[in-house]
C-alpha cells in the first residue's frame, strides 16, 4: 500500500489491481465538462472498502491530494492513465480536482477538455456482528453477450446493403448451427491466419482493437498478450458464446500456445468484450479504435455494395493513422491448397458432425419476418 508521503502506488497497475482488489463490484462513470472539477473529499468509508481504481479518458487534469496534517501533493492524470488509491491514500488523504480551464504541468500550460473518469470500487455491506463488513454480491446481466444496434429499418431492407436471404440461410443460420464444432476444430486448436497474428503483434501496446466478425474470439489471446484491448462483434450469438472462457492460463499448458493467456488476463477471458452486431452498422463511435481486423468475413458478404459498406464501417471506427487488416479467401490458391475455386463467389460445403451440431431455433428469422410485416 502507498505510504502517507506517496499516496499513489508505483507498482504495475494491472498486476496490483488484479491481485489486491479481486472483489471490485461497482463502477461509477463521471463526465467533467471543460474546466469542471470536484470538491475535496474522501470516499465514504462505510460504503466502500479499500482500493479505489480510476481510469481517466479524454483530457489531462491535475488531481490534488491533501493529508490530514496539511501536506499537499499534485498528480498529473494524462488521458488513458490509471490511478490506484489504497491504504493511507484511500483513508487518510483527501483528493479533489480544482475547477479551472487549464493546468500547469512541468511548466507547460495544458488546456482542459471534456474528461470522463471510470472509478471502480468495492461496495460493502453494513457491519453484521462478528462478520464485520463484506463485499456486496455482484449483479450481472442475464443477457450475455448483448446485442448491439437495431434491426434493419424498412428503408434498409429495400436498399443494396440489406441482408440477402442467401446470407441468412447459408451463412447466419449455418454458423449458428455449427458454432460448437467450428470452435472445436478451429478455435480450440489455435488455427490462426499468420498474417493476422503478425499484424496484431506489431500494434503499439495499449491499442484498442475492433475484431469485426470475431467468431469464437480466436485472435483475442494475441491481442491481450500484446498489451492491447479488443472489442469483438459477430452476427452469430452461438459463436460468441464459445468465446467465453475459451482460453487456458499459461501455467496449465492446456491447449495450443496461442490459446493460452496469463493470469492477469483471466478476467478478460472469463468475460470478453463481445456483442452481437452487424458489420453493416458497427455500433462504435467514429475514430474510437486504434486498429481493426476483419478476418475471413468479406467472402461471406454476397454482394459488392455490402462488402464496400463493411470497409466503410471499418474506416469510420478507426482513427486517422490507425491500421486495418482485412483478409478473405482468394480465388488464387497455393499449389498445395485443398481448396480450388472455379469462380470468385461459390458455396463451400461444411462437413457438419451430428455430435457437435447445435439445434438452434431460428429466432432471428422470426424477428426479421416480424420487421418485414411492419414495413408492409
CSV table of C-alpha atoms in Angstrom, one decimal:
chain,number,residue,atom,x,y,z
A,1,UNK,CA,0.0,0.0,0.0
A,2,UNK,CA,1.2,3.5,-0.7
A,3,UNK,CA,2.6,5.5,2.2
A,4,UNK,CA,1.3,8.8,3.6
A,5,UNK,CA,4.1,10.6,1.7
A,6,UNK,CA,3.4,8.8,-1.5
A,7,UNK,CA,-0.4,8.5,-1.9
A,8,UNK,CA,-0.2,6.8,-5.3
A,9,UNK,CA,1.0,3.3,-5.8
A,10,UNK,CA,4.0,3.0,-8.1
A,11,UNK,CA,3.6,-0.8,-8.7
A,12,UNK,CA,2.4,-2.2,-12.0
A,13,UNK,CA,-1.2,-1.0,-12.1
A,14,UNK,CA,-2.7,-4.1,-13.8
A,15,UNK,CA,-0.9,-6.6,-11.6
A,16,UNK,CA,-1.5,-4.5,-8.4
A,17,UNK,CA,-5.2,-4.0,-9.1
A,18,UNK,CA,-5.8,-7.6,-10.2
A,19,UNK,CA,-4.1,-9.2,-7.2
A,20,UNK,CA,-5.2,-6.7,-4.4
A,21,UNK,CA,-8.7,-5.8,-5.4
A,22,UNK,CA,-10.4,-9.0,-6.6
A,23,UNK,CA,-13.8,-8.1,-5.2
A,24,UNK,CA,-14.4,-4.9,-7.1
A,25,UNK,CA,-18.2,-4.8,-7.8
A,26,UNK,CA,-19.1,-1.2,-8.6
A,27,UNK,CA,-18.3,1.2,-11.3
A,28,UNK,CA,-19.1,5.0,-11.4
A,29,UNK,CA,-18.8,6.9,-14.6
A,30,UNK,CA,-18.3,10.7,-14.3
A,31,UNK,CA,-18.2,13.2,-17.1
A,32,UNK,CA,-16.4,16.5,-16.4
A,33,UNK,CA,-17.1,19.4,-18.8
A,34,UNK,CA,-14.3,21.6,-19.8
A,35,UNK,CA,-13.0,23.4,-16.7
A,36,UNK,CA,-15.3,21.4,-14.3
A,37,UNK,CA,-13.8,19.9,-11.1
A,38,UNK,CA,-14.9,18.1,-8.0
A,39,UNK,CA,-14.6,19.2,-4.4
A,40,UNK,CA,-12.2,17.8,-1.8
A,41,UNK,CA,-13.4,14.5,-0.3
A,42,UNK,CA,-12.6,11.0,1.0
A,43,UNK,CA,-14.8,8.3,-0.5
A,44,UNK,CA,-17.4,7.2,2.1
A,45,UNK,CA,-15.7,4.6,4.3
A,46,UNK,CA,-19.0,2.9,5.3
A,47,UNK,CA,-20.0,2.4,1.7
A,48,UNK,CA,-16.8,1.3,0.0
A,49,UNK,CA,-13.8,-0.9,1.0
A,50,UNK,CA,-10.1,-0.3,0.4
A,51,UNK,CA,-8.9,0.2,-3.1
A,52,UNK,CA,-10.1,2.9,-5.5
A,53,UNK,CA,-9.2,2.4,-9.1
A,54,UNK,CA,-9.9,5.3,-11.5
A,55,UNK,CA,-9.2,5.5,-15.3
A,56,UNK,CA,-9.0,8.9,-16.9
A,57,UNK,CA,-10.1,9.4,-20.5
A,58,UNK,CA,-10.4,12.3,-22.9
A,59,UNK,CA,-8.4,15.0,-21.3
A,60,UNK,CA,-5.5,15.8,-18.9
A,61,UNK,CA,-6.1,17.1,-15.4
A,62,UNK,CA,-4.3,17.5,-12.2
A,63,UNK,CA,-5.6,15.8,-9.1
A,64,UNK,CA,-4.7,17.4,-5.7
A,65,UNK,CA,-4.2,15.2,-2.6
A,66,UNK,CA,-4.0,16.6,1.0
A,67,UNK,CA,-3.0,14.6,4.1
A,68,UNK,CA,-4.6,15.2,7.5
A,69,UNK,CA,-1.6,17.2,8.6
A,70,UNK,CA,-1.8,19.6,5.5
A,71,UNK,CA,0.8,18.1,3.1
A,72,UNK,CA,-0.3,18.7,-0.5
A,73,UNK,CA,0.6,16.5,-3.5
A,74,UNK,CA,-0.3,17.3,-7.1
A,75,UNK,CA,-0.6,14.4,-9.5
A,76,UNK,CA,-0.9,14.8,-13.3
A,77,UNK,CA,-3.5,12.4,-14.8
A,78,UNK,CA,-3.0,12.2,-18.6
A,79,UNK,CA,-5.6,10.6,-20.8
A,80,UNK,CA,-5.8,6.8,-20.5
A,81,UNK,CA,-3.9,6.8,-17.2
A,82,UNK,CA,-4.9,4.7,-14.2
A,83,UNK,CA,-4.6,5.8,-10.6
A,84,UNK,CA,-4.9,3.5,-7.7
A,85,UNK,CA,-5.5,4.6,-4.1
A,86,UNK,CA,-5.3,2.2,-1.2
A,87,UNK,CA,-4.3,2.3,2.5
A,88,UNK,CA,-3.5,5.8,3.6
A,89,UNK,CA,-4.2,7.2,0.1
A,90,UNK,CA,-7.7,5.8,0.4
A,91,UNK,CA,-8.5,6.8,4.0
A,92,UNK,CA,-6.1,9.5,5.2
A,93,UNK,CA,-5.6,11.7,2.2
A,94,UNK,CA,-8.5,13.7,0.6
A,95,UNK,CA,-8.5,14.4,-3.1
A,96,UNK,CA,-10.0,16.9,-5.4
A,97,UNK,CA,-9.9,18.4,-8.9
A,98,UNK,CA,-9.8,22.2,-8.8
A,99,UNK,CA,-12.3,23.9,-11.1
A,100,UNK,CA,-10.3,25.7,-13.8
A,101,UNK,CA,-9.8,25.8,-17.6
A,102,UNK,CA,-6.1,24.9,-17.6
A,103,UNK,CA,-3.4,23.0,-15.6
A,104,UNK,CA,0.3,23.6,-15.4
A,105,UNK,CA,2.4,20.5,-15.8
A,106,UNK,CA,6.2,20.7,-15.9
A,107,UNK,CA,6.0,24.5,-16.7
A,108,UNK,CA,3.6,23.9,-19.6
A,109,UNK,CA,0.0,25.1,-19.7
A,110,UNK,CA,-2.3,22.3,-20.7
A,111,UNK,CA,-5.9,23.3,-21.6
A,112,UNK,CA,-8.6,21.1,-20.2
A,113,UNK,CA,-11.1,19.4,-22.4
A,114,UNK,CA,-14.1,17.2,-21.6
A,115,UNK,CA,-12.9,14.3,-19.4
A,116,UNK,CA,-14.5,11.1,-18.4
A,117,UNK,CA,-13.4,9.0,-15.4
A,118,UNK,CA,-14.3,5.4,-14.7
A,119,UNK,CA,-13.9,4.7,-11.0
A,120,UNK,CA,-14.1,1.1,-9.7
A,121,UNK,CA,-14.7,0.4,-6.0
A,122,UNK,CA,-15.8,-2.5,-3.7
A,123,UNK,CA,-19.3,-1.7,-2.3
A,124,UNK,CA,-19.6,-3.2,1.1
A,125,UNK,CA,-22.4,-4.3,3.5
A,126,UNK,CA,-23.2,-2.7,6.8
A,127,UNK,CA,-21.4,-4.3,9.8
A,128,UNK,CA,-23.1,-7.5,10.9
A,129,UNK,CA,-22.0,-8.6,14.4
A,130,UNK,CA,-18.9,-10.7,14.3
A,131,UNK,CA,-18.9,-10.9,10.5
A,132,UNK,CA,-18.0,-7.3,10.1
A,133,UNK,CA,-18.4,-6.0,6.6
A,134,UNK,CA,-18.4,-8.0,3.3
A,135,UNK,CA,-18.5,-7.1,-0.4
A,136,UNK,CA,-21.9,-6.8,-1.8
A,137,UNK,CA,-23.0,-9.5,-4.2
A,138,UNK,CA,-22.2,-8.9,-7.9
A,139,UNK,CA,-25.3,-8.2,-10.0
A,140,UNK,CA,-24.7,-9.2,-13.6
A,141,UNK,CA,-26.9,-9.0,-16.7
A,142,UNK,CA,-28.6,-12.3,-17.5
A,143,UNK,CA,-28.2,-11.4,-21.2
A,144,UNK,CA,-24.7,-12.1,-22.4
A,145,UNK,CA,-23.4,-11.5,-25.0
A,146,UNK,CA,-25.6,-8.4,-25.5
A,147,UNK,CA,-27.0,-7.4,-28.9
A,148,UNK,CA,-25.7,-4.0,-30.2
A,149,UNK,CA,-27.6,-1.9,-32.7
A,150,UNK,CA,-31.1,-2.1,-34.0
A,151,UNK,CA,-32.5,-4.4,-36.6
A,152,UNK,CA,-32.7,-3.2,-40.2
A,153,UNK,CA,-35.1,-0.4,-40.9
A,154,UNK,CA,-37.7,-0.6,-43.5
A,155,UNK,CA,-35.6,1.6,-45.8
A,156,UNK,CA,-32.5,-0.6,-45.3
A,157,UNK,CA,-34.5,-3.7,-46.2
A,158,UNK,CA,-35.1,-2.2,-49.6
A,159,UNK,CA,-31.5,-0.9,-50.0
A,160,UNK,CA,-28.5,-2.6,-51.7
A,161,UNK,CA,-26.9,-3.3,-48.3
A,162,UNK,CA,-29.9,-5.3,-46.9
A,163,UNK,CA,-29.1,-8.8,-45.8
A,164,UNK,CA,-30.0,-11.2,-48.7
A,165,UNK,CA,-31.8,-14.4,-48.0
A,166,UNK,CA,-28.8,-16.2,-49.3
A,167,UNK,CA,-26.7,-15.0,-46.4
A,168,UNK,CA,-29.4,-15.5,-43.8
A,169,UNK,CA,-29.8,-19.2,-44.8
A,170,UNK,CA,-26.3,-20.2,-45.8
A,171,UNK,CA,-24.2,-18.0,-43.5
A,172,UNK,CA,-26.1,-16.8,-40.4
A,173,UNK,CA,-28.2,-20.0,-39.9
A,174,UNK,CA,-25.3,-22.3,-40.7
A,175,UNK,CA,-22.8,-20.7,-38.3
A,176,UNK,CA,-25.4,-20.6,-35.5
A,177,UNK,CA,-25.9,-24.4,-36.0
A,178,UNK,CA,-22.2,-25.4,-36.3
A,179,UNK,CA,-20.8,-23.0,-33.7
A,180,UNK,CA,-19.7,-25.7,-31.3
A,181,UNK,CA,-18.0,-27.8,-34.0
A,182,UNK,CA,-16.4,-24.7,-35.5
A,183,UNK,CA,-14.9,-23.7,-32.2
A,184,UNK,CA,-13.6,-27.2,-31.6
A,185,UNK,CA,-11.9,-27.6,-34.9
A,186,UNK,CA,-10.6,-24.0,-35.3
A,187,UNK,CA,-10.6,-22.0,-32.1
A,188,UNK,CA,-9.6,-24.7,-29.6
A,189,UNK,CA,-6.8,-25.9,-31.9
A,190,UNK,CA,-5.4,-22.5,-32.4
A,191,UNK,CA,-5.9,-22.3,-36.1
A,192,UNK,CA,-4.9,-18.7,-37.0
A,193,UNK,CA,-4.1,-16.9,-40.2
A,194,UNK,CA,-0.4,-16.0,-39.9
A,195,UNK,CA,-0.8,-12.5,-41.5
A,196,UNK,CA,-3.4,-11.5,-38.9
A,197,UNK,CA,-1.3,-12.7,-36.0
A,198,UNK,CA,1.8,-10.8,-37.2
A,199,UNK,CA,-0.4,-7.7,-37.7
A,200,UNK,CA,-1.6,-7.8,-34.1
A,201,UNK,CA,1.9,-8.3,-32.7
A,202,UNK,CA,3.1,-5.2,-34.4
A,203,UNK,CA,0.4,-2.9,-32.9
A,204,UNK,CA,1.5,-0.5,-30.2
A,205,UNK,CA,0.8,-1.6,-26.6
A,206,UNK,CA,-2.4,-0.2,-25.3
A,207,UNK,CA,-4.2,-0.2,-28.7
A,208,UNK,CA,-7.9,-0.5,-28.8
A,209,UNK,CA,-8.7,-3.2,-31.4
A,210,UNK,CA,-12.0,-3.9,-33.1
A,211,UNK,CA,-12.4,-7.6,-34.2
A,212,UNK,CA,-15.2,-7.4,-36.6
A,213,UNK,CA,-16.6,-10.9,-37.3
A,214,UNK,CA,-14.6,-12.2,-34.3
A,215,UNK,CA,-16.5,-15.6,-34.2
A,216,UNK,CA,-15.2,-17.6,-31.3
A,217,UNK,CA,-12.6,-15.0,-30.4
A,218,UNK,CA,-9.6,-17.0,-31.5
A,219,UNK,CA,-7.5,-13.8,-32.0
A,220,UNK,CA,-8.3,-12.4,-28.6
A,221,UNK,CA,-5.3,-14.0,-26.8
A,222,UNK,CA,-2.8,-12.5,-29.2
A,223,UNK,CA,-4.4,-9.0,-28.6
A,224,UNK,CA,-4.5,-9.4,-24.8
A,225,UNK,CA,-1.0,-10.7,-24.5
A,226,UNK,CA,0.3,-7.8,-26.7
A,227,UNK,CA,-1.0,-5.5,-24.0
A,228,UNK,CA,-3.9,-4.3,-26.0
A,229,UNK,CA,-7.7,-4.4,-25.6
A,230,UNK,CA,-10.2,-6.0,-28.0
A,231,UNK,CA,-13.9,-5.4,-28.7
A,232,UNK,CA,-15.4,-8.3,-30.7
A,233,UNK,CA,-18.6,-8.3,-32.7
A,234,UNK,CA,-20.2,-11.0,-34.7
A,235,UNK,CA,-23.6,-11.7,-36.2
A,236,UNK,CA,-23.7,-15.2,-34.6
A,237,UNK,CA,-24.6,-15.3,-30.9
A,238,UNK,CA,-23.8,-19.1,-30.6
A,239,UNK,CA,-20.3,-18.4,-31.9
A,240,UNK,CA,-19.8,-15.6,-29.5
A,241,UNK,CA,-20.9,-17.9,-26.6
A,242,UNK,CA,-18.0,-20.2,-27.4
A,243,UNK,CA,-15.6,-17.3,-26.8
A,244,UNK,CA,-16.5,-17.1,-23.1
A,245,UNK,CA,-13.7,-18.6,-21.0
A,246,UNK,CA,-12.3,-20.3,-24.1
A,247,UNK,CA,-8.6,-19.8,-23.2
A,248,UNK,CA,-6.4,-21.6,-20.6
A,249,UNK,CA,-3.7,-20.0,-18.5
A,250,UNK,CA,0.0,-20.4,-19.2
A,251,UNK,CA,0.6,-22.4,-16.1
A,252,UNK,CA,-1.9,-25.1,-17.0
A,253,UNK,CA,-0.4,-25.5,-20.5
A,254,UNK,CA,-3.7,-27.0,-21.7
A,255,UNK,CA,-4.2,-26.4,-25.5
A,256,UNK,CA,-2.1,-24.7,-28.1
A,257,UNK,CA,0.3,-21.9,-27.1
A,258,UNK,CA,-1.7,-19.2,-29.0
A,259,UNK,CA,-4.8,-20.1,-26.9
A,260,UNK,CA,-3.1,-19.5,-23.5
A,261,UNK,CA,-3.3,-16.3,-21.5
A,262,UNK,CA,-1.5,-15.0,-18.5
A,263,UNK,CA,-3.1,-15.0,-15.0
A,264,UNK,CA,-3.6,-11.2,-15.3
A,265,UNK,CA,-5.9,-11.7,-18.4
A,266,UNK,CA,-8.1,-14.2,-16.6
A,267,UNK,CA,-10.9,-11.6,-16.2
A,268,UNK,CA,-10.9,-10.7,-19.8
A,269,UNK,CA,-11.0,-14.4,-20.8
A,270,UNK,CA,-14.0,-15.1,-18.5
A,271,UNK,CA,-16.0,-12.2,-19.7
A,272,UNK,CA,-14.7,-11.0,-23.1
A,273,UNK,CA,-15.9,-7.7,-24.5
A,274,UNK,CA,-18.2,-9.1,-27.2
A,275,UNK,CA,-21.6,-8.3,-28.7
A,276,UNK,CA,-23.9,-9.5,-31.4
A,277,UNK,CA,-23.7,-6.9,-34.2
A,278,UNK,CA,-23.9,-6.5,-38.0
A,279,UNK,CA,-20.8,-5.4,-39.8
A,280,UNK,CA,-23.0,-3.2,-42.0
A,281,UNK,CA,-23.5,-0.9,-38.9
A,282,UNK,CA,-20.7,-1.4,-36.4
A,283,UNK,CA,-22.0,0.1,-33.1
A,284,UNK,CA,-18.9,2.0,-32.3
A,285,UNK,CA,-18.2,5.7,-32.5
A,286,UNK,CA,-16.1,7.3,-35.2
A,287,UNK,CA,-12.3,7.3,-34.6
A,288,UNK,CA,-12.8,5.2,-31.5
A,289,UNK,CA,-10.3,2.4,-32.3
A,290,UNK,CA,-6.6,2.3,-32.9
A,291,UNK,CA,-6.9,-0.7,-35.2
A,292,UNK,CA,-9.4,-3.2,-36.6
A,293,UNK,CA,-9.2,-6.7,-38.0
A,294,UNK,CA,-11.8,-8.4,-40.2
A,295,UNK,CA,-10.6,-11.9,-40.9
A,296,UNK,CA,-12.5,-14.4,-43.0
A,297,UNK,CA,-15.6,-12.2,-43.1
A,298,UNK,CA,-15.6,-10.5,-46.5
A,299,UNK,CA,-16.2,-13.7,-48.5
A,300,UNK,CA,-19.4,-14.3,-46.5
A,301,UNK,CA,-20.9,-11.0,-47.8
A,302,UNK,CA,-22.5,-11.9,-51.1
A,303,UNK,CA,-22.7,-8.5,-52.9
A,304,UNK,CA,-20.3,-5.7,-53.8
A,305,UNK,CA,-22.3,-3.0,-52.0
A,306,UNK,CA,-22.3,-4.9,-48.8
A,307,UNK,CA,-18.5,-5.5,-49.0
A,308,UNK,CA,-17.9,-1.8,-49.6
A,309,UNK,CA,-20.2,-0.9,-46.7
A,310,UNK,CA,-18.2,-3.1,-44.4
A,311,UNK,CA,-15.0,-1.5,-45.5
A,312,UNK,CA,-16.5,2.0,-45.0
A,313,UNK,CA,-17.5,1.0,-41.4
A,314,UNK,CA,-14.0,-0.3,-40.6
A,315,UNK,CA,-12.6,3.0,-41.9
A,316,UNK,CA,-15.1,5.0,-39.9
A,317,UNK,CA,-14.4,3.5,-36.5
A,318,UNK,CA,-10.6,3.5,-36.8
A,319,UNK,CA,-8.7,6.7,-36.1
A,320,UNK,CA,-6.8,8.6,-38.8
A,321,UNK,CA,-3.4,7.0,-38.8
A,322,UNK,CA,-4.7,3.7,-37.4
A,323,UNK,CA,-4.4,0.3,-39.1
A,324,UNK,CA,-6.9,-2.0,-40.6
A,325,UNK,CA,-6.3,-5.6,-41.6
A,326,UNK,CA,-8.8,-7.4,-43.9
A,327,UNK,CA,-8.3,-10.9,-45.1
A,328,UNK,CA,-10.5,-13.3,-47.0
A,329,UNK,CA,-10.4,-16.4,-49.1
A,330,UNK,CA,-9.0,-15.8,-52.6
A,331,UNK,CA,-9.7,-17.3,-56.0
A,332,UNK,CA,-6.0,-17.9,-56.4
A,333,UNK,CA,-4.8,-20.7,-54.0
A,334,UNK,CA,-1.3,-22.0,-53.2
A,335,UNK,CA,-0.1,-25.1,-55.0
A,336,UNK,CA,-0.8,-27.4,-52.0
A,337,UNK,CA,-4.1,-25.9,-51.0
A,338,UNK,CA,-7.1,-28.3,-50.6
A,339,UNK,CA,-9.4,-25.6,-52.0
A,340,UNK,CA,-9.8,-24.9,-55.7
A,341,UNK,CA,-12.3,-22.3,-56.9
A,342,UNK,CA,-13.6,-22.0,-60.4
A,343,UNK,CA,-15.3,-18.7,-59.7
A,344,UNK,CA,-14.9,-15.8,-57.3
A,345,UNK,CA,-18.2,-16.4,-55.5
A,346,UNK,CA,-19.1,-20.1,-54.7
A,347,UNK,CA,-20.7,-22.2,-52.0
A,348,UNK,CA,-18.3,-24.2,-49.9
A,349,UNK,CA,-19.6,-27.3,-48.2
A,350,UNK,CA,-19.1,-27.8,-44.5
A,351,UNK,CA,-18.8,-31.4,-43.1
A,352,UNK,CA,-21.1,-31.0,-40.1
A,353,UNK,CA,-20.8,-33.7,-37.5
A,354,UNK,CA,-24.0,-34.6,-35.6
A,355,UNK,CA,-22.3,-34.8,-32.2
A,356,UNK,CA,-21.4,-31.2,-32.4
A,357,UNK,CA,-24.4,-29.9,-34.4
A,358,UNK,CA,-26.5,-27.5,-32.3
A,359,UNK,CA,-30.3,-27.5,-32.5
A,360,UNK,CA,-30.8,-23.7,-32.9
A,361,UNK,CA,-34.2,-22.3,-33.0
A,362,UNK,CA,-34.3,-19.6,-35.7
A,363,UNK,CA,-35.5,-16.7,-33.6
A,364,UNK,CA,-33.6,-14.3,-35.9
A,365,UNK,CA,-35.7,-15.4,-38.9
A,366,UNK,CA,-38.9,-14.9,-36.9
A,367,UNK,CA,-37.7,-11.4,-35.9
A,368,UNK,CA,-36.9,-10.5,-39.5
A,369,UNK,CA,-40.3,-11.7,-40.6
A,370,UNK,CA,-41.9,-9.5,-38.0
A,371,UNK,CA,-39.9,-6.5,-39.1
A,372,UNK,CA,-40.9,-7.1,-42.7
A,373,UNK,CA,-44.5,-7.3,-41.7
A,374,UNK,CA,-44.2,-3.9,-40.0
A,375,UNK,CA,-43.0,-2.4,-43.2
A,376,UNK,CA,-45.8,-3.6,-45.4
